[in-house]
């Protein structure tokens, strides 16, 4: 059966009475959602994933509390605030869960100003982007989560709660596809705009922590400095997720630890970049975006606006500092 015929068949079945006491029917399947799922495999798989999405109960929203810190250019903490955020848990099996934090929609200035230390021309021109609400992993994907979904763990630095690394962009996309199949929700990599918006969490400074960072706040090569902070540690390895303070959205490790794959293809600058928060995939697709910096990079490479690039289909030791986190378009109230 063709994709179009299968789509029409599912639409017809979806209009049948649900048999519930209210007599209401599930919402119709959007064509875009169907086509996304159609790329996951054969008709049986498509039907399974789409129907699991239709009939699945929305996950229960929970609330967590956390504290954020702000530092000045010397690295001194000048402000501490208490926050709350909503999240939901995906049960991956064997006691392993995935925590997804709700990110409210909004507008922000993407990129860096000409005055920002360490900035590159690829971070310009600054431009306003309107980002719809979405949900994002509280942490990067861990080794135990990756093992549970993919059945293997390619990481060099072993540890269940450490980030999975040595994963290609293609590996990360496959993880999202399998996670979507398992949960019935559409998981994917973040767009570059979503990633920076989520990282900044309302800030305009080089880091969501403020004017600089220290190795008390993030895992990076602390033998170099960014502003007037003292030199710190260089651990030469990844650390367990959540080892450092979060940002104002409740997301951890947005600066350092591992670079994070984004959906987007690499572009040399932001001229003609989309302004709706979507991924920019108008090139050949071989070279992909990375965000966030890592344990082996200097602090300037861990800035909110910093960008890096790598081939999407290569894995190996060179990727020992590359991981990813997932997003879900679903937002519940």
CSV table of C-alpha atoms in Angstrom, one decimal:
chain,number,residue,atom,x,y,z
A,1,UNK,CA,0.0,0.0,0.0
A,2,UNK,CA,1.4,3.4,-0.9
A,3,UNK,CA,2.1,6.1,1.7
A,4,UNK,CA,-0.9,8.2,0.4
A,5,UNK,CA,-3.2,5.2,0.6
A,6,UNK,CA,-2.0,4.3,4.1
A,7,UNK,CA,-2.5,7.9,5.2
A,8,UNK,CA,-6.1,7.9,3.9
A,9,UNK,CA,-6.8,4.6,5.5
A,10,UNK,CA,-5.6,5.8,8.9
A,11,UNK,CA,-7.5,9.0,8.5
A,12,UNK,CA,-10.7,7.0,7.8
A,13,UNK,CA,-10.1,4.7,10.8
A,14,UNK,CA,-9.4,7.7,13.0
A,15,UNK,CA,-12.8,9.1,12.2
A,16,UNK,CA,-14.6,5.9,13.5
A,17,UNK,CA,-16.4,6.2,16.8
A,18,UNK,CA,-14.0,5.7,19.7
A,19,UNK,CA,-16.4,3.9,21.9
A,20,UNK,CA,-15.7,6.1,24.9
A,21,UNK,CA,-18.4,7.5,27.1
A,22,UNK,CA,-18.1,11.0,25.7
A,23,UNK,CA,-18.4,9.9,22.1
A,24,UNK,CA,-15.4,12.0,21.1
A,25,UNK,CA,-12.8,10.9,18.6
A,26,UNK,CA,-9.0,11.2,18.7
A,27,UNK,CA,-7.7,14.2,16.7
A,28,UNK,CA,-6.9,13.6,13.0
A,29,UNK,CA,-3.4,12.6,12.1
A,30,UNK,CA,-1.5,15.5,10.6
A,31,UNK,CA,0.0,14.7,7.2
A,32,UNK,CA,3.4,16.0,8.3
A,33,UNK,CA,3.4,13.7,11.3
A,34,UNK,CA,2.4,10.8,9.1
A,35,UNK,CA,5.2,11.4,6.6
A,36,UNK,CA,7.7,11.6,9.5
A,37,UNK,CA,6.6,8.3,10.8
A,38,UNK,CA,6.5,6.8,7.3
A,39,UNK,CA,10.2,7.3,7.1
A,40,UNK,CA,10.7,5.0,10.0
A,41,UNK,CA,9.9,1.8,8.2
A,42,UNK,CA,7.2,-0.4,6.7
A,43,UNK,CA,3.5,-0.1,6.9
A,44,UNK,CA,3.1,-2.2,10.0
A,45,UNK,CA,5.6,0.0,11.9
A,46,UNK,CA,4.0,3.2,10.7
A,47,UNK,CA,0.6,2.0,11.8
A,48,UNK,CA,2.0,1.0,15.2
A,49,UNK,CA,3.7,4.3,15.8
A,50,UNK,CA,0.9,6.5,14.6
A,51,UNK,CA,-1.8,4.6,16.6
A,52,UNK,CA,0.3,4.6,19.7
A,53,UNK,CA,0.5,8.4,19.4
A,54,UNK,CA,-3.2,8.7,18.9
A,55,UNK,CA,-4.3,6.6,21.9
A,56,UNK,CA,-1.5,7.3,24.3
A,57,UNK,CA,-2.4,9.2,27.5
A,58,UNK,CA,-0.5,12.4,27.9
A,59,UNK,CA,2.4,12.0,30.3
A,60,UNK,CA,1.9,13.4,33.8
A,61,UNK,CA,3.5,16.7,34.3
A,62,UNK,CA,5.6,17.0,37.4
A,63,UNK,CA,7.4,20.0,39.0
A,64,UNK,CA,10.9,20.3,40.2
A,65,UNK,CA,12.8,23.0,42.1
A,66,UNK,CA,16.3,24.1,41.4
A,67,UNK,CA,18.7,27.0,42.1
A,68,UNK,CA,20.6,29.1,39.5
A,69,UNK,CA,23.7,31.2,40.0
A,70,UNK,CA,25.0,34.3,38.2
A,71,UNK,CA,28.6,35.3,38.3
A,72,UNK,CA,30.5,38.5,37.4
A,73,UNK,CA,33.6,38.7,35.2
A,74,UNK,CA,35.8,37.6,38.1
A,75,UNK,CA,33.8,34.4,38.4
A,76,UNK,CA,32.3,35.5,41.8
A,77,UNK,CA,28.7,34.5,42.4
A,78,UNK,CA,26.7,37.7,42.6
A,79,UNK,CA,23.2,36.2,42.6
A,80,UNK,CA,21.3,33.0,43.4
A,81,UNK,CA,17.7,32.4,42.6
A,82,UNK,CA,15.2,29.6,43.2
A,83,UNK,CA,13.1,28.4,40.3
A,84,UNK,CA,10.5,25.8,39.4
A,85,UNK,CA,9.9,24.0,36.1
A,86,UNK,CA,7.6,21.4,34.8
A,87,UNK,CA,8.7,18.1,33.3
A,88,UNK,CA,7.6,14.7,32.4
A,89,UNK,CA,9.3,11.3,32.5
A,90,UNK,CA,9.5,8.7,29.8
A,91,UNK,CA,9.9,5.1,31.1
A,92,UNK,CA,12.6,3.5,29.0
A,93,UNK,CA,12.4,0.2,30.9
A,94,UNK,CA,14.7,-1.5,33.5
A,95,UNK,CA,14.2,1.4,35.8
A,96,UNK,CA,15.7,3.9,33.4
A,97,UNK,CA,13.9,7.1,32.7
A,98,UNK,CA,14.3,10.2,30.4
A,99,UNK,CA,13.3,13.5,31.9
A,100,UNK,CA,11.9,16.1,29.5
A,101,UNK,CA,11.6,19.7,30.7
A,102,UNK,CA,9.0,22.1,29.3
A,103,UNK,CA,10.5,25.1,27.5
A,104,UNK,CA,8.1,28.0,27.1
A,105,UNK,CA,7.9,29.7,23.7
A,106,UNK,CA,9.4,33.1,23.2
A,107,UNK,CA,11.6,35.4,21.1
A,108,UNK,CA,15.3,36.0,21.5
A,109,UNK,CA,18.3,37.5,19.7
A,110,UNK,CA,20.3,34.6,18.2
A,111,UNK,CA,24.0,34.9,17.7
A,112,UNK,CA,26.6,37.2,19.4
A,113,UNK,CA,27.2,40.9,19.3
A,114,UNK,CA,30.4,42.2,17.7
A,115,UNK,CA,31.7,43.2,21.2
A,116,UNK,CA,31.6,39.7,22.6
A,117,UNK,CA,35.0,38.2,23.4
A,118,UNK,CA,35.8,35.0,21.5
A,119,UNK,CA,33.0,35.4,19.0
A,120,UNK,CA,33.4,34.3,15.3
A,121,UNK,CA,31.8,35.7,12.2
A,122,UNK,CA,29.8,32.6,11.8
A,123,UNK,CA,27.8,33.8,14.8
A,124,UNK,CA,26.5,36.8,12.9
A,125,UNK,CA,24.4,38.7,12.0
A,126,UNK,CA,22.4,38.7,15.2
A,127,UNK,CA,18.8,38.2,14.4
A,128,UNK,CA,15.5,37.8,16.3
A,129,UNK,CA,14.0,34.3,16.3
A,130,UNK,CA,10.5,33.3,17.5
A,131,UNK,CA,10.6,29.9,19.0
A,132,UNK,CA,7.4,27.9,19.8
A,133,UNK,CA,7.2,26.0,23.0
A,134,UNK,CA,8.7,22.5,23.2
A,135,UNK,CA,10.2,20.0,25.6
A,136,UNK,CA,13.9,19.3,26.0
A,137,UNK,CA,16.0,16.7,27.8
A,138,UNK,CA,17.0,17.9,31.2
A,139,UNK,CA,20.3,16.3,30.5
A,140,UNK,CA,22.2,15.1,27.5
A,141,UNK,CA,21.5,11.4,26.7
A,142,UNK,CA,23.3,9.2,29.1
A,143,UNK,CA,25.1,5.9,28.4
A,144,UNK,CA,22.4,3.9,30.2
A,145,UNK,CA,19.6,5.6,28.2
A,146,UNK,CA,21.5,5.0,24.9
A,147,UNK,CA,22.2,1.3,25.8
A,148,UNK,CA,18.5,0.8,26.7
A,149,UNK,CA,17.3,2.2,23.3
A,150,UNK,CA,20.1,1.2,21.0
A,151,UNK,CA,21.4,-2.0,22.6
A,152,UNK,CA,25.0,-0.8,22.6
A,153,UNK,CA,27.3,1.8,24.3
A,154,UNK,CA,30.1,3.2,22.1
A,155,UNK,CA,31.4,5.6,24.8
A,156,UNK,CA,35.1,5.9,25.8
A,157,UNK,CA,34.5,7.2,29.3
A,158,UNK,CA,32.4,4.4,30.9
A,159,UNK,CA,29.6,5.4,33.3
A,160,UNK,CA,25.9,4.9,33.3
A,161,UNK,CA,25.2,8.5,34.2
A,162,UNK,CA,27.9,10.0,32.0
A,163,UNK,CA,27.0,11.3,28.5
A,164,UNK,CA,27.0,8.9,25.7
A,165,UNK,CA,29.8,9.9,23.3
A,166,UNK,CA,31.5,8.7,20.2
A,167,UNK,CA,28.2,8.9,18.5
A,168,UNK,CA,27.7,10.3,15.0
A,169,UNK,CA,24.9,12.6,13.9
A,170,UNK,CA,23.3,9.6,12.2
A,171,UNK,CA,23.5,7.6,15.4
A,172,UNK,CA,21.7,10.4,17.3
A,173,UNK,CA,19.0,10.6,14.6
A,174,UNK,CA,18.5,6.8,14.8
A,175,UNK,CA,18.2,7.0,18.6
A,176,UNK,CA,15.4,9.6,18.2
A,177,UNK,CA,13.6,7.4,15.7
A,178,UNK,CA,13.7,4.4,18.0
A,179,UNK,CA,12.7,6.5,21.0
A,180,UNK,CA,9.7,7.8,18.9
A,181,UNK,CA,8.7,4.2,18.1
A,182,UNK,CA,8.9,3.2,21.7
A,183,UNK,CA,7.0,6.1,23.2
A,184,UNK,CA,4.6,7.1,20.4
A,185,UNK,CA,5.8,10.7,20.7
A,186,UNK,CA,7.9,12.5,18.1
A,187,UNK,CA,11.5,12.9,19.3
A,188,UNK,CA,14.2,14.5,17.4
A,189,UNK,CA,17.4,16.6,17.7
A,190,UNK,CA,16.9,20.2,18.5
A,191,UNK,CA,17.2,22.9,15.9
A,192,UNK,CA,20.2,25.2,16.4
A,193,UNK,CA,17.8,28.0,17.2
A,194,UNK,CA,15.9,25.9,19.8
A,195,UNK,CA,19.3,24.9,21.3
A,196,UNK,CA,20.6,28.4,21.8
A,197,UNK,CA,17.2,29.7,23.0
A,198,UNK,CA,17.1,26.9,25.6
A,199,UNK,CA,20.7,27.5,26.6
A,200,UNK,CA,20.3,31.2,27.1
A,201,UNK,CA,17.1,30.8,29.1
A,202,UNK,CA,16.4,34.5,28.8
A,203,UNK,CA,20.0,35.7,29.2
A,204,UNK,CA,22.0,37.9,26.8
A,205,UNK,CA,25.4,37.4,28.4
A,206,UNK,CA,28.2,35.1,26.9
A,207,UNK,CA,27.1,32.3,29.2
A,208,UNK,CA,23.8,31.7,30.9
A,209,UNK,CA,25.8,31.9,34.2
A,210,UNK,CA,26.8,35.5,33.3
A,211,UNK,CA,29.9,37.2,32.0
A,212,UNK,CA,32.1,34.1,32.3
A,213,UNK,CA,32.2,30.6,33.7
A,214,UNK,CA,34.4,28.7,36.1
A,215,UNK,CA,35.2,25.0,36.5
A,216,UNK,CA,32.9,25.1,39.6
A,217,UNK,CA,30.0,25.7,37.1
A,218,UNK,CA,30.9,23.6,34.0
A,219,UNK,CA,33.3,20.9,32.7
A,220,UNK,CA,35.8,22.4,30.2
A,221,UNK,CA,39.5,23.0,29.9
A,222,UNK,CA,40.0,25.4,32.8
A,223,UNK,CA,43.7,26.0,32.1
A,224,UNK,CA,42.5,28.9,30.0
A,225,UNK,CA,40.3,31.8,31.1
A,226,UNK,CA,37.6,33.8,29.4
A,227,UNK,CA,37.3,37.1,31.5
A,228,UNK,CA,39.0,37.8,34.8
A,229,UNK,CA,38.2,34.6,36.6
A,230,UNK,CA,41.0,32.5,38.0
A,231,UNK,CA,42.3,29.4,36.2
A,232,UNK,CA,40.5,26.2,37.1
A,233,UNK,CA,40.7,22.5,36.6
A,234,UNK,CA,41.1,20.4,33.5
A,235,UNK,CA,39.5,17.0,34.3
A,236,UNK,CA,40.4,15.5,30.9
A,237,UNK,CA,37.1,13.4,30.9
A,238,UNK,CA,33.4,13.7,30.9
A,239,UNK,CA,31.4,14.0,34.2
A,240,UNK,CA,28.1,12.6,35.3
A,241,UNK,CA,25.2,14.6,33.9
A,242,UNK,CA,23.8,17.1,36.4
A,243,UNK,CA,27.1,17.6,38.2
A,244,UNK,CA,26.9,21.4,37.8
A,245,UNK,CA,24.1,24.1,38.3
A,246,UNK,CA,21.3,24.4,35.8
A,247,UNK,CA,20.1,27.4,33.8
A,248,UNK,CA,16.8,29.2,34.4
A,249,UNK,CA,14.9,26.7,32.4
A,250,UNK,CA,16.2,23.8,34.5
A,251,UNK,CA,18.5,22.4,31.9
A,252,UNK,CA,21.9,21.0,32.9
A,253,UNK,CA,25.3,21.0,31.2
A,254,UNK,CA,24.5,23.4,28.4
A,255,UNK,CA,28.0,24.7,28.7
A,256,UNK,CA,30.8,22.1,28.4
A,257,UNK,CA,31.0,18.3,29.1
A,258,UNK,CA,30.1,17.2,25.5
A,259,UNK,CA,29.3,19.0,22.3
A,260,UNK,CA,25.6,18.4,21.3
A,261,UNK,CA,24.4,17.6,17.8
A,262,UNK,CA,21.7,19.8,16.3
A,263,UNK,CA,19.4,19.0,13.3
A,264,UNK,CA,20.8,21.8,11.1
A,265,UNK,CA,23.3,21.7,8.3
A,266,UNK,CA,26.3,24.0,8.6
A,267,UNK,CA,26.0,27.5,7.2
A,268,UNK,CA,28.9,30.0,7.4
A,269,UNK,CA,26.7,32.7,8.9
A,270,UNK,CA,23.1,33.6,9.7
A,271,UNK,CA,22.3,35.5,6.5
A,272,UNK,CA,18.9,34.2,5.3
A,273,UNK,CA,18.6,31.9,8.4
A,274,UNK,CA,15.0,31.0,9.4
A,275,UNK,CA,13.4,33.1,12.1
A,276,UNK,CA,10.7,30.6,13.2
A,277,UNK,CA,12.9,28.4,15.3
A,278,UNK,CA,13.0,25.6,12.8
A,279,UNK,CA,16.1,23.8,11.5
A,280,UNK,CA,18.1,25.2,8.6
A,281,UNK,CA,18.7,22.2,6.3
A,282,UNK,CA,19.0,23.7,2.9
A,283,UNK,CA,22.4,22.4,2.0
A,284,UNK,CA,23.7,18.9,1.0
A,285,UNK,CA,23.4,17.7,4.6
A,286,UNK,CA,26.8,16.1,5.0
A,287,UNK,CA,28.1,18.7,7.6
A,288,UNK,CA,26.2,19.2,10.8
A,289,UNK,CA,26.0,21.7,13.6
A,290,UNK,CA,27.4,21.2,17.1
A,291,UNK,CA,26.6,23.4,20.2
A,292,UNK,CA,27.8,23.8,23.8
A,293,UNK,CA,31.5,23.1,23.9
A,294,UNK,CA,33.0,20.2,25.8
A,295,UNK,CA,35.4,19.0,28.4
A,296,UNK,CA,38.4,19.4,26.1
A,297,UNK,CA,37.6,22.9,24.8
A,298,UNK,CA,38.5,26.4,26.1
A,299,UNK,CA,35.8,28.5,27.8
A,300,UNK,CA,35.2,30.7,24.8
A,301,UNK,CA,34.1,27.7,22.8
A,302,UNK,CA,31.5,26.9,25.5
A,303,UNK,CA,29.6,30.3,25.1
A,304,UNK,CA,25.9,30.3,24.4
A,305,UNK,CA,26.4,31.5,20.8
A,306,UNK,CA,29.5,29.3,20.0
A,307,UNK,CA,29.1,27.0,17.0
A,308,UNK,CA,31.1,24.1,15.7
A,309,UNK,CA,30.8,21.6,12.9
A,310,UNK,CA,31.5,18.0,12.0
A,311,UNK,CA,30.6,15.4,9.4
A,312,UNK,CA,27.4,13.6,10.3
A,313,UNK,CA,28.3,10.1,9.3
A,314,UNK,CA,31.6,9.5,11.0
A,315,UNK,CA,32.1,8.1,14.4
A,316,UNK,CA,35.2,7.1,16.4
A,317,UNK,CA,37.6,8.4,19.0
A,318,UNK,CA,37.6,11.9,17.6
A,319,UNK,CA,34.0,12.0,18.7
A,320,UNK,CA,34.9,11.3,22.4
A,321,UNK,CA,33.6,14.8,23.2
A,322,UNK,CA,30.4,14.7,21.2
A,323,UNK,CA,27.0,13.7,22.5
A,324,UNK,CA,23.4,14.9,22.1
A,325,UNK,CA,20.1,15.7,23.9
A,326,UNK,CA,16.7,15.2,22.5
A,327,UNK,CA,13.6,17.4,22.1
A,328,UNK,CA,9.9,16.6,21.8
A,329,UNK,CA,7.5,19.0,20.1
A,330,UNK,CA,4.8,18.1,22.6
A,331,UNK,CA,4.0,20.7,25.2
A,332,UNK,CA,1.3,20.1,27.8
A,333,UNK,CA,-0.4,22.4,30.2
